[in-house]
Tab-separated table of C-alpha atoms and ligand atoms in Angstrom:
chain	number	residue	atom	x	y	z
Y	13	MET	CA	-0.201	33.492	7.123
Y	14	PRO	CA	-2.194	34.083	3.693
Y	15	SER	CA	-5.386	32.054	4.238
Y	16	HIS	CA	-7.938	30.627	1.657
Y	17	ASP	CA	-11.674	29.636	1.523
Y	18	VAL	CA	-9.930	25.875	-0.225
Y	19	VAL	CA	-6.807	25.205	0.316
Y	20	ILE	CA	-6.885	21.977	-2.228
Y	21	VAL	CA	-3.316	20.178	-1.717
Y	22	GLY	CA	-2.198	17.830	-4.187
Y	23	GLY	CA	-3.215	18.787	-8.461
Y	24	GLY	CA	-3.353	15.436	-9.348
Y	25	ALA	CA	-6.224	13.900	-11.296
Y	26	ALA	CA	-8.458	14.607	-8.050
Y	27	GLY	CA	-7.286	17.784	-7.176
Y	28	ILE	CA	-7.924	19.628	-10.311
Y	29	SER	CA	-10.617	18.153	-10.891
Y	30	VAL	CA	-12.233	19.001	-7.999
Y	31	ALA	CA	-11.240	22.558	-8.009
Y	32	ALA	CA	-13.215	22.984	-11.674
Y	33	SER	CA	-15.860	21.480	-10.543
Y	34	LEU	CA	-15.825	23.971	-7.369
Y	35	LEU	CA	-15.082	26.924	-9.108
Y	36	ARG	CA	-18.243	25.430	-11.888
Y	37	ARG	CA	-20.263	25.844	-9.265
Y	38	ARG	CA	-18.831	29.131	-7.132
Y	39	PRO	CA	-17.143	31.135	-9.180
Y	40	GLY	CA	-15.078	33.706	-7.452
Y	41	LEU	CA	-14.242	31.454	-4.574
Y	42	ASP	CA	-11.307	31.426	-2.913
Y	43	ILE	CA	-9.224	28.705	-3.898
Y	44	SER	CA	-5.096	27.917	-3.369
Y	45	ILE	CA	-4.015	24.212	-5.562
Y	46	VAL	CA	-0.638	22.810	-3.924
Y	47	GLU	CA	1.531	20.738	-6.055
Y	48	PRO	CA	4.905	20.349	-7.089
Y	49	ARG	CA	4.727	19.022	-10.335
Y	50	GLU	CA	5.313	21.361	-13.454
Y	51	THR	CA	4.002	18.147	-15.092
Y	52	HIS	CA	1.062	16.067	-15.343
Y	53	TYR	CA	0.310	13.173	-16.734
Y	54	TYR	CA	-2.695	10.891	-17.869
Y	55	GLN	CA	-2.194	7.638	-15.316
Y	56	PRO	CA	-4.911	5.096	-17.174
Y	57	GLY	CA	-3.098	5.223	-20.377
Y	58	PHE	CA	0.221	3.935	-19.091
Y	59	THR	CA	-0.654	0.030	-19.508
Y	60	LEU	CA	-1.700	0.858	-23.567
Y	61	VAL	CA	2.487	2.786	-23.499
Y	62	GLY	CA	3.829	-0.484	-22.216
Y	63	ALA	CA	1.772	-2.145	-25.155
Y	64	GLY	CA	3.307	0.655	-27.284
Y	65	ILE	CA	-0.049	1.692	-27.932
Y	66	PHE	CA	0.761	5.676	-26.891
Y	67	THR	CA	3.761	7.105	-26.711
Y	68	SER	CA	3.639	8.637	-22.703
Y	69	GLU	CA	4.606	11.797	-24.626
Y	70	GLN	CA	1.060	12.148	-25.322
Y	71	LEU	CA	0.112	10.914	-21.545
Y	72	ARG	CA	1.481	14.153	-20.672
Y	73	ARG	CA	0.772	18.209	-19.795
Y	74	PRO	CA	2.035	20.780	-17.657
Y	75	THR	CA	0.871	21.768	-14.291
Y	76	ALA	CA	0.430	25.587	-15.541
Y	77	SER	CA	-2.314	24.832	-18.273
Y	78	LEU	CA	-4.842	22.863	-16.259
Y	79	ILE	CA	-4.965	24.928	-13.090
Y	80	PRO	CA	-8.293	26.091	-13.845
Y	81	LYS	CA	-9.065	29.315	-14.056
Y	82	GLY	CA	-9.367	31.066	-10.428
Y	83	ALA	CA	-7.269	29.016	-8.705
Y	84	THR	CA	-4.082	29.967	-7.830
Y	85	TRP	CA	-1.305	27.192	-7.808
Y	86	LEU	CA	1.734	27.262	-5.106
Y	87	LYS	CA	4.326	25.409	-6.861
Y	88	THR	CA	5.106	23.857	-3.022
Y	89	SER	CA	4.617	19.962	-1.934
Y	90	ALA	CA	2.579	20.306	1.778
Y	91	LYS	CA	4.956	18.761	4.738
Y	92	SER	CA	2.553	18.449	7.889
Y	93	PHE	CA	-0.592	19.024	8.935
Y	94	GLU	CA	-1.849	20.512	11.927
Y	95	PRO	CA	-5.956	20.324	11.352
Y	96	LYS	CA	-6.957	21.419	15.212
Y	97	SER	CA	-5.272	24.919	13.927
Y	98	ASN	CA	-6.603	24.057	10.717
Y	99	THR	CA	-3.206	24.971	8.772
Y	100	VAL	CA	-1.292	23.570	6.504
Y	101	ILE	CA	3.115	23.227	7.191
Y	102	LEU	CA	4.523	24.107	3.594
Y	103	GLU	CA	8.146	22.730	2.378
Y	104	ASP	CA	9.001	26.157	1.175
Y	105	GLY	CA	8.906	27.262	4.998
Y	106	GLY	CA	5.383	28.894	3.966
Y	107	GLN	CA	2.020	27.978	6.035
Y	108	LEU	CA	-1.230	28.888	4.603
Y	109	ARG	CA	-5.283	28.441	6.883
Y	110	TYR	CA	-8.013	27.885	5.444
Y	111	ARG	CA	-11.841	27.318	6.119
Y	112	LEU	CA	-11.564	24.259	4.559
Y	113	LEU	CA	-8.384	21.930	3.485
Y	114	ILE	CA	-9.376	19.012	0.188
Y	115	ILE	CA	-6.754	16.335	0.649
Y	116	ALA	CA	-5.798	14.422	-3.225
Y	117	THR	CA	-2.269	13.117	-2.739
Y	118	GLY	CA	-2.714	9.867	-3.876
Y	119	ASN	CA	-0.629	7.215	-2.667
Y	120	ARG	CA	2.406	5.952	-2.976
Y	121	LEU	CA	4.350	3.590	-5.368
Y	122	ASP	CA	6.700	2.113	-2.138
Y	123	PHE	CA	9.447	0.249	-4.765
Y	124	ASP	CA	11.618	-0.389	-1.712
Y	125	ALA	CA	9.688	-2.874	-0.298
Y	126	VAL	CA	10.537	-5.262	-2.545
Y	127	GLU	CA	14.879	-5.635	-1.659
Y	128	GLY	CA	16.870	-4.641	-5.002
Y	129	LEU	CA	14.083	-3.705	-6.963
Y	130	THR	CA	14.473	-0.196	-7.454
Y	131	GLU	CA	18.048	-0.549	-8.329
Y	132	THR	CA	17.177	-2.923	-11.444
Y	133	LEU	CA	14.843	-1.136	-12.808
Y	134	GLY	CA	14.256	-0.350	-16.252
Y	135	LYS	CA	17.094	-2.443	-16.031
Y	136	ASN	CA	17.643	-6.488	-15.795
Y	137	GLY	CA	14.623	-6.429	-18.043
Y	138	VAL	CA	13.046	-5.642	-15.136
Y	139	THR	CA	9.822	-3.020	-15.118
Y	140	SER	CA	7.270	-1.354	-14.736
Y	141	ASN	CA	3.861	0.353	-16.122
Y	142	TYR	CA	3.509	2.674	-12.884
Y	143	ARG	CA	6.317	5.025	-13.980
Y	144	SER	CA	5.644	7.353	-17.006
Y	145	ASP	CA	9.360	6.740	-17.482
Y	146	LEU	CA	9.105	2.856	-17.385
Y	147	ALA	CA	5.982	2.059	-19.531
Y	148	PRO	CA	7.876	2.256	-22.667
Y	149	TYR	CA	10.544	-0.066	-21.464
Y	150	THR	CA	8.142	-1.911	-20.529
Y	151	TRP	CA	7.001	-2.245	-24.880
Y	152	GLU	CA	10.590	-2.513	-25.370
Y	153	LEU	CA	10.563	-5.520	-23.811
Y	154	VAL	CA	8.067	-7.272	-25.449
Y	155	ARG	CA	8.616	-6.449	-28.832
Y	156	GLU	CA	12.087	-8.381	-28.589
Y	157	LEU	CA	11.537	-10.651	-26.421
Y	158	VAL	CA	11.108	-14.431	-28.230
Y	159	ALA	CA	11.660	-17.009	-25.624
Y	160	GLY	CA	11.811	-16.935	-22.222
Y	161	ARG	CA	9.914	-16.203	-18.811
Y	162	ALA	CA	8.276	-13.847	-18.362
Y	163	LEU	CA	6.519	-12.762	-14.885
Y	164	PHE	CA	4.280	-9.902	-13.673
Y	165	THR	CA	3.580	-8.748	-10.156
Y	166	GLN	CA	0.638	-8.280	-7.776
Y	167	PRO	CA	1.377	-6.915	-4.417
Y	168	PRO	CA	-0.539	-6.500	-1.631
Y	169	MET	CA	-4.678	-4.175	-1.870
Y	170	PRO	CA	-4.983	-1.407	-1.865
Y	171	ILE	CA	-3.457	-0.947	-5.452
Y	172	LYS	CA	-4.572	1.784	-7.830
Y	173	CYS	CA	-5.802	-0.088	-10.657
Y	174	ALA	CA	-6.174	-2.807	-9.602
Y	175	GLY	CA	-6.684	-4.871	-13.082
Y	176	ALA	CA	-3.101	-3.168	-13.944
Y	177	PRO	CA	-1.268	-5.595	-13.329
Y	178	GLN	CA	-3.075	-7.937	-15.024
Y	179	LYS	CA	-4.202	-5.419	-17.863
Y	180	ALA	CA	0.048	-5.720	-18.602
Y	181	MET	CA	-0.209	-9.353	-18.447
Y	182	TYR	CA	-2.146	-9.827	-21.029
Y	183	LEU	CA	-1.140	-7.349	-23.834
Y	184	SER	CA	2.712	-9.306	-23.426
Y	185	CYS	CA	0.393	-12.128	-24.451
Y	186	SER	CA	-1.642	-10.823	-27.022
Y	187	GLN	CA	1.604	-8.968	-28.277
Y	188	TRP	CA	4.214	-12.528	-28.307
Y	189	GLU	CA	0.631	-13.906	-30.026
Y	190	ARG	CA	-0.028	-12.197	-32.653
Y	191	GLN	CA	3.731	-12.224	-33.327
Y	192	GLY	CA	4.151	-16.633	-33.203
Y	193	GLN	CA	5.675	-16.717	-30.773
Y	194	LEU	CA	3.696	-17.595	-27.237
Y	195	ASP	CA	4.519	-20.791	-26.910
Y	196	ALA	CA	8.056	-19.910	-26.932
Y	197	ILE	CA	7.398	-17.912	-23.891
Y	198	GLU	CA	6.221	-19.030	-20.346
Y	199	VAL	CA	4.309	-16.827	-18.270
Y	200	GLU	CA	3.686	-17.133	-14.799
Y	201	PHE	CA	1.214	-13.770	-12.819
Y	202	HIS	CA	2.390	-14.225	-8.868
Y	203	SER	CA	-0.184	-11.935	-6.767
Y	204	ALA	CA	-0.555	-12.132	-3.699
Y	205	GLY	CA	-4.413	-11.801	-3.368
Y	206	ALA	CA	-6.557	-15.058	-2.851
Y	207	VAL	CA	-8.624	-14.456	-6.181
Y	208	LEU	CA	-7.528	-13.006	-9.937
Y	209	PHE	CA	-10.662	-10.057	-9.526
Y	210	GLY	CA	-11.879	-9.134	-6.303
Y	211	VAL	CA	-15.442	-9.414	-7.877
Y	212	PRO	CA	-17.126	-12.577	-8.709
Y	213	ALA	CA	-19.169	-11.503	-11.800
Y	214	TYR	CA	-15.609	-10.491	-14.049
Y	215	VAL	CA	-13.713	-14.068	-13.311
Y	216	PRO	CA	-14.612	-16.070	-15.380
Y	217	ALA	CA	-13.665	-13.934	-18.814
Y	218	LEU	CA	-10.037	-13.514	-16.721
Y	219	GLN	CA	-9.560	-17.516	-16.790
Y	220	ALA	CA	-10.527	-17.744	-20.152
Y	221	THR	CA	-8.424	-14.809	-20.983
Y	222	VAL	CA	-5.091	-16.892	-18.591
Y	223	ASP	CA	-6.170	-19.728	-20.147
Y	224	ARG	CA	-6.294	-18.597	-23.417
Y	225	TYR	CA	-2.603	-17.632	-23.302
Y	226	GLY	CA	-1.676	-20.237	-20.919
Y	227	ILE	CA	-0.907	-18.453	-17.893
Y	228	ASP	CA	0.736	-20.005	-14.948
Y	229	VAL	CA	-0.956	-18.615	-11.433
Y	230	HIS	CA	0.259	-18.316	-8.486
Y	231	LEU	CA	-2.357	-16.493	-5.756
Y	232	GLY	CA	-0.827	-15.887	-2.666
Y	233	SER	CA	2.567	-15.211	-4.178
Y	234	ASN	CA	4.188	-12.260	-3.738
Y	235	LEU	CA	7.448	-10.660	-4.334
Y	236	ILE	CA	9.852	-9.630	-1.724
Y	237	ALA	CA	13.035	-9.797	-3.416
Y	238	VAL	CA	14.970	-9.238	-7.173
Y	239	ASP	CA	18.499	-9.712	-8.233
Y	240	GLY	CA	18.758	-7.647	-11.038
Y	241	PRO	CA	22.416	-9.364	-12.342
Y	242	SER	CA	20.676	-12.497	-12.407
Y	243	LYS	CA	17.822	-11.983	-13.335
Y	244	THR	CA	16.087	-13.940	-9.922
Y	245	ALA	CA	12.807	-13.364	-7.997
Y	246	VAL	CA	11.782	-14.759	-4.660
Y	247	PHE	CA	8.291	-14.455	-3.921
Y	248	LYS	CA	6.629	-15.768	-0.514
Y	249	SER	CA	4.023	-18.000	0.001
Y	250	GLU	CA	2.185	-19.836	2.724
Y	251	ALA	CA	3.927	-22.869	1.259
Y	252	GLY	CA	7.936	-20.522	1.671
Y	253	GLU	CA	9.708	-18.930	-0.462
Y	254	THR	CA	10.766	-19.726	-3.871
Y	255	SER	CA	13.114	-18.096	-6.729
Y	256	ARG	CA	11.962	-18.058	-10.309
Y	257	GLU	CA	14.353	-16.776	-12.634
Y	258	PHE	CA	13.182	-14.225	-15.898
Y	259	ASP	CA	13.230	-13.012	-18.743
Y	260	ILE	CA	11.231	-9.624	-18.078
Y	261	LEU	CA	10.189	-9.037	-14.859
Y	262	HIS	CA	7.029	-6.776	-14.448
Y	263	VAL	CA	6.418	-5.091	-11.190
Y	264	THR	CA	3.593	-3.591	-10.087
Y	265	PRO	CA	4.785	-2.140	-7.045
Y	266	PRO	CA	3.720	-2.215	-2.704
Y	267	GLN	CA	1.589	1.170	-2.023
Y	268	LYS	CA	0.694	3.096	0.378
Y	269	GLY	CA	-0.911	6.463	1.528
Y	270	CYS	CA	2.001	8.799	0.957
Y	271	GLU	CA	3.723	10.119	3.962
Y	272	VAL	CA	2.620	13.433	4.503
Y	273	VAL	CA	-0.889	12.183	5.226
Y	274	ALA	CA	-0.102	9.185	7.544
Y	275	ASP	CA	2.066	10.753	9.261
Y	276	SER	CA	-0.688	13.510	10.510
Y	277	GLU	CA	-4.039	13.234	12.799
Y	278	LEU	CA	-6.544	13.063	9.620
Y	279	ALA	CA	-4.197	8.882	8.589
Y	280	ASP	CA	-6.387	6.429	9.451
Y	281	THR	CA	-3.676	3.052	10.470
Y	282	ALA	CA	-3.311	2.203	6.970
Y	283	GLY	CA	-2.431	6.078	5.717
Y	284	TYR	CA	-4.622	6.519	4.635
Y	285	VAL	CA	-7.232	9.746	4.904
Y	286	GLU	CA	-9.736	9.095	7.364
Y	287	VAL	CA	-12.961	9.284	5.969
Y	288	ASP	CA	-16.828	8.871	5.387
Y	289	GLN	CA	-16.793	6.651	2.427
Y	290	THR	CA	-20.404	8.343	1.503
Y	291	THR	CA	-20.168	12.841	2.116
Y	292	LEU	CA	-15.914	12.247	1.399
Y	293	ARG	CA	-16.268	14.701	4.434
Y	294	HIS	CA	-13.361	14.006	7.851
Y	295	LYS	CA	-14.571	11.333	10.712
Y	296	ARG	CA	-13.061	13.656	13.203
Y	297	PHE	CA	-12.480	17.140	11.466
Y	298	PRO	CA	-15.260	18.511	10.377
Y	299	ASN	CA	-13.347	20.676	7.830
Y	300	VAL	CA	-11.488	18.416	5.762
Y	301	MET	CA	-11.698	16.149	2.351
Y	302	ALA	CA	-10.381	13.460	0.636
Y	303	LEU	CA	-10.838	11.960	-2.286
Y	304	GLY	CA	-8.704	10.098	-4.760
Y	305	ASP	CA	-6.583	7.785	-4.227
Y	306	ALA	CA	-5.728	9.135	-0.900
Y	307	GLY	CA	-9.053	8.951	0.731
Y	308	SER	CA	-9.397	5.571	3.254
Y	309	MET	CA	-12.404	4.522	1.226
Y	310	PRO	CA	-12.831	0.614	0.219
Y	311	ASN	CA	-13.331	1.635	-3.357
Y	312	ALA	CA	-11.448	0.512	-6.535
Y	313	LYS	CA	-8.400	3.454	-6.528
Y	314	THR	CA	-9.094	4.838	-9.993
Y	315	ALA	CA	-9.486	7.935	-12.640
Y	316	ALA	CA	-12.501	6.970	-13.185
Y	317	ALA	CA	-14.068	6.871	-9.099
Y	318	VAL	CA	-12.231	10.858	-9.421
Y	319	ARG	CA	-14.795	11.529	-11.989
Y	320	LYS	CA	-17.417	10.322	-10.225
Y	321	GLN	CA	-15.717	11.539	-6.361
Y	322	ALA	CA	-14.940	15.019	-7.237
Y	323	PRO	CA	-18.585	16.327	-8.140
Y	324	VAL	CA	-20.128	14.776	-4.639
Y	325	VAL	CA	-16.791	16.386	-2.535
Y	326	ALA	CA	-17.887	20.054	-4.177
Y	327	VAL	CA	-21.122	20.154	-3.356
Y	328	ASN	CA	-20.768	19.729	0.712
Y	329	ALA	CA	-17.554	21.411	0.860
Y	330	LEU	CA	-19.863	24.287	-0.510
Y	331	ALA	CA	-22.313	23.117	1.989
Y	332	ILE	CA	-20.007	22.910	4.864
Y	333	LEU	CA	-18.501	26.513	4.019
Y	334	ASP	CA	-21.998	27.420	4.297
Y	335	GLY	CA	-22.508	25.957	7.508
Y	336	GLU	CA	-25.356	23.138	5.840
Y	337	GLU	CA	-24.703	19.272	6.263
Y	338	PRO	CA	-23.794	17.598	2.913
Y	339	THR	CA	-26.531	16.412	0.854
Y	340	ALA	CA	-24.382	15.123	-2.318
Y	341	ALA	CA	-23.398	10.558	-1.876
Y	342	TYR	CA	-20.546	8.768	-3.837
Y	343	ASP	CA	-22.341	5.389	-3.693
Y	344	GLY	CA	-18.105	3.474	-4.372
Y	345	TYR	CA	-17.811	3.202	-8.594
Y	346	GLY	CA	-14.269	2.877	-9.710
Y	347	SER	CA	-14.124	0.736	-13.006
Y	348	CYS	CA	-10.762	-0.775	-14.675
Y	349	PRO	CA	-11.021	-1.272	-17.828
Y	350	LEU	CA	-9.661	-4.656	-18.457
Y	351	THR	CA	-7.904	-5.088	-21.971
Y	352	VAL	CA	-7.764	-8.743	-22.221
Y	353	GLU	CA	-5.909	-8.546	-25.265
Y	354	LYS	CA	-4.916	-5.604	-27.880
Y	355	GLY	CA	-8.558	-4.775	-29.612
Y	356	LYS	CA	-10.655	-6.119	-26.432
Y	357	ILE	CA	-11.677	-4.822	-23.008
Y	358	LEU	CA	-13.354	-5.962	-20.384
Y	359	LEU	CA	-15.446	-3.006	-18.838
Y	360	ALA	CA	-15.394	-3.581	-15.200
Y	361	GLU	CA	-17.211	-0.566	-13.699
Y	362	PHE	CA	-18.846	-1.592	-9.895
Y	363	GLY	CA	-19.224	0.142	-6.562
Y	364	TYR	CA	-18.865	-0.895	-2.966
Y	365	GLY	CA	-19.729	-3.961	-2.022
Y	366	GLY	CA	-18.610	-5.056	-5.386
Y	367	VAL	CA	-22.147	-4.458	-6.910
Y	368	LEU	CA	-22.118	-4.467	-10.898
Y	369	GLN	CA	-22.350	-0.187	-11.549
Y	370	PRO	CA	-22.623	-0.466	-16.129
Y	371	SER	CA	-22.250	3.054	-17.597
Y	372	PHE	CA	-24.516	1.607	-20.618
Y	373	PRO	CA	-26.829	-1.215	-21.750
Y	374	THR	CA	-26.328	-5.018	-21.889
Y	375	TRP	CA	-26.866	-4.317	-25.832
Y	376	LEU	CA	-24.332	-1.902	-26.017
Y	377	ILE	CA	-21.134	-3.076	-23.509
Y	378	ASP	CA	-22.103	-6.011	-21.753
Y	379	GLY	CA	-19.218	-5.371	-19.213
Y	380	THR	CA	-18.489	-9.113	-18.198
Y	381	LYS	CA	-17.974	-10.372	-22.068
Y	382	PRO	CA	-14.438	-8.425	-23.750
Y	383	SER	CA	-15.817	-5.992	-25.945
Y	384	ARG	CA	-14.337	-4.268	-29.080
Y	385	LEU	CA	-16.507	-0.900	-28.280
Y	386	ALA	CA	-14.517	-0.422	-24.926
Y	387	TRP	CA	-11.623	-0.854	-26.596
Y	388	LEU	CA	-12.464	2.455	-28.348
Y	389	LEU	CA	-13.227	4.024	-25.470
Y	390	LYS	CA	-9.995	3.497	-22.862
Y	391	LYS	CA	-8.485	4.386	-26.415
Y	392	ASP	CA	-10.100	7.223	-28.020
Y	393	LEU	CA	-13.420	8.599	-25.545
Y	394	LEU	CA	-11.503	8.009	-21.692
Y	395	PRO	CA	-8.098	10.589	-23.155
Y	396	PRO	CA	-10.712	13.626	-24.199
Y	397	ILE	CA	-12.600	12.944	-21.244
Y	398	TYR	CA	-10.612	12.941	-19.042
Y	399	TRP	CA	-8.520	16.129	-20.360
Y	400	ASP	CA	-11.307	18.146	-21.351
Y	401	ALA	CA	-14.449	17.066	-19.370
Y	402	MET	CA	-13.399	15.918	-15.690
Y	403	LEU	CA	-10.221	18.511	-15.272
Y	404	LYS	CA	-12.320	20.884	-16.334
Y	405	GLY	CA	-15.178	20.745	-14.324
Y	406	HIS	CA	-17.679	19.266	-16.383
Y	407	GLU	CA	-19.136	16.409	-14.900
Y	408	TRP	CA	-20.125	13.103	-18.148
Y	409	LEU	CA	-22.299	11.048	-16.851
Y	410	ALA	CA	-20.998	11.886	-13.797
Y	411	SER	CA	-24.315	13.503	-11.168
Y	412	PRO	CA	-23.654	14.066	-8.204
Y	413	LYS	CA	-26.111	11.887	-6.172
Y	414	PRO	CA	-28.806	13.471	-3.333
Y	415	LEU	CA	-27.396	11.541	0.588
Y	416	GLN	CA	-31.066	10.801	1.313
Y	417	ASP	CA	-31.066	8.392	-1.836
Y	418	ASP	CA	-28.198	6.819	-1.442
Y	419	ALA	CA	-29.284	6.006	2.193
Y	420	GLN	CA	-32.708	4.770	0.984
G	25	FAD	P1	-2.762	11.543	-8.477
G	25	FAD	O1	-3.113	11.122	-10.010
G	25	FAD	O2	-1.231	11.001	-8.179
G	25	FAD	O3	-1.996	12.278	-7.613
G	25	FAD	C1	-1.721	13.089	-7.078
G	25	FAD	C2	-0.980	14.113	-6.657
G	25	FAD	O4	-0.016	15.129	-5.721
G	25	FAD	C3	0.165	14.458	-7.184
G	25	FAD	O5	0.224	14.739	-8.314
G	25	FAD	C4	1.384	14.260	-6.775
G	25	FAD	O6	2.757	15.975	-6.261
G	25	FAD	C5	0.709	15.677	-4.995
G	25	FAD	N1	1.462	15.498	-4.167
G	25	FAD	C6	1.544	14.186	-3.367
G	25	FAD	N2	1.726	13.929	-2.448
G	25	FAD	C7	1.786	15.777	-2.332
G	25	FAD	C8	1.999	16.790	-1.152
G	25	FAD	N3	2.510	16.276	-0.585
G	25	FAD	N4	2.230	18.062	-1.571
G	25	FAD	C9	1.255	18.803	-2.267
G	25	FAD	N5	1.575	17.567	-3.711
G	25	FAD	C10	1.163	16.053	-3.571
G	25	FAD	N6	-7.672	4.358	-14.238
G	25	FAD	C11	-8.375	4.237	-14.146
G	25	FAD	O7	-10.049	5.496	-14.087
G	25	FAD	N7	-8.721	3.749	-15.368
G	25	FAD	C12	-7.038	2.456	-15.742
G	25	FAD	O8	-7.550	2.219	-16.879
G	25	FAD	C13	-6.256	3.444	-15.177
G	25	FAD	N8	-5.231	2.691	-15.359
G	25	FAD	C14	-3.945	3.182	-14.507
G	25	FAD	C15	-2.766	2.467	-15.122
G	25	FAD	C16	-1.437	2.391	-13.979
G	25	FAD	C17	0.137	1.728	-14.261
G	25	FAD	C18	-2.237	3.586	-13.310
G	25	FAD	C19	-0.189	3.884	-12.362
G	25	FAD	C20	-2.499	4.270	-13.073
G	25	FAD	C21	-4.022	3.732	-13.664
G	25	FAD	N9	-5.143	4.063	-12.775
G	25	FAD	C22	-6.516	3.854	-13.920
G	25	FAD	C23	-5.482	5.204	-11.925
G	25	FAD	C24	-5.833	5.940	-11.921
G	25	FAD	O9	-4.769	7.261	-12.619
G	25	FAD	C25	-5.123	7.323	-9.806
G	25	FAD	O10	-6.690	6.830	-9.575
G	25	FAD	C26	-5.758	8.476	-10.180
G	25	FAD	O11	-5.214	9.572	-11.085
G	25	FAD	C27	-6.144	9.086	-8.631
G	25	FAD	O12	-5.451	10.295	-8.811
G	25	FAD	P2	-5.592	11.373	-7.743
G	25	FAD	O13	-5.886	12.259	-7.955
G	25	FAD	O14	-5.800	11.064	-6.310
G	25	FAD	O15	-3.639	10.871	-8.163
């Protein structure tokens, strides 16, 4: 059975970044990356595809072009984990042994959890920016709607990019406002959550955006069924079930831990890899780590979080391989650039406990107020930072903090 120093399962944003960060620190380290997909997408750009700013093609690159030099790509999936014998079982029938396992399988979009949804996605006015193939349909629907009702949904947490459901809605409203049609379109936001956004500092600006566009907000309202042909959505709340007809339905799917993790000994009760939220080391299996959306950490599940986590995992993984204890700490940083209109963003940046962690001084970008500069950052700077810095192990604004500093 092949044996490696490090096996990384999942070669998305997190898997590639951590492989690159490891190899920058220790060239020659024996790393294998297990990843089935041939195409890698820059998912934070999906919202802008849904608003006609990017095309899906601009956001994709071949996985082969992103695997760091020195790492080996195994184009298959992990079928199961056997952490007691340091073994990963692969879908292609193979097995891998490891000294250290890093899990970066992301999370699972569970469109099937909403009755009738899967069969009507991409037609009957039903769309989701959460899939690269559907985000262009969002833009098509938004461009063509001149009057009617548009519904936007948000499932229970955790979801990746908690701001994405609202981003889709505000950018659509911004487009209808520009076209002079907003008054003829009824917009409703149905969120399973109890508040507009989990970090209070950003709520006033979001509420002002809701008021500006005249959005009817329904909190505690969870999408449970869709009938595509009759264009009807069913929501469940404490008051019972309500049916709403729609012209456009933008769905953010319910999300959960990947099956391969959830079915393993490595999972917590919610199906995510059960790691210490500071060191990102598994709580029960000391030679297992996780980062990105697959981990149990209570941070905002974003690529921005991955940018900070990858160097921490790299430092701690090398310490563990050397028989030492982890020395680097992750403080829960995540970022949601909330696109409140075409051309302006509320740059939400926060860590564990909702503590604000702005990357820029307030005079440059005040994260609690819509900013044109933050829009330029999202549209023009963050994509190259993702492709050319984060995925290449250049740790821009992401130096790992020492563990003892964090504990103080
Ligand atoms: P992914 O990038 O999803 O990668 C997981 C990888 O694991 C995949 O390539 C998959 O093929 C692989 N995998 C799964 N199962 C297996 C298996 N069994 N074996 C092997 N490999 C497997 N983030 C931001 O920072 N800012 C934003 O503005 C933003 N907006 C977003 C908007 C949308 C609509 C979406 C969908 C996401 C957004 N995000 C944003 C979130 C961001 O894209 C994710 O948090 C980030 O991609 C997480 O990286 P990851 O590597 O954990 O997961």
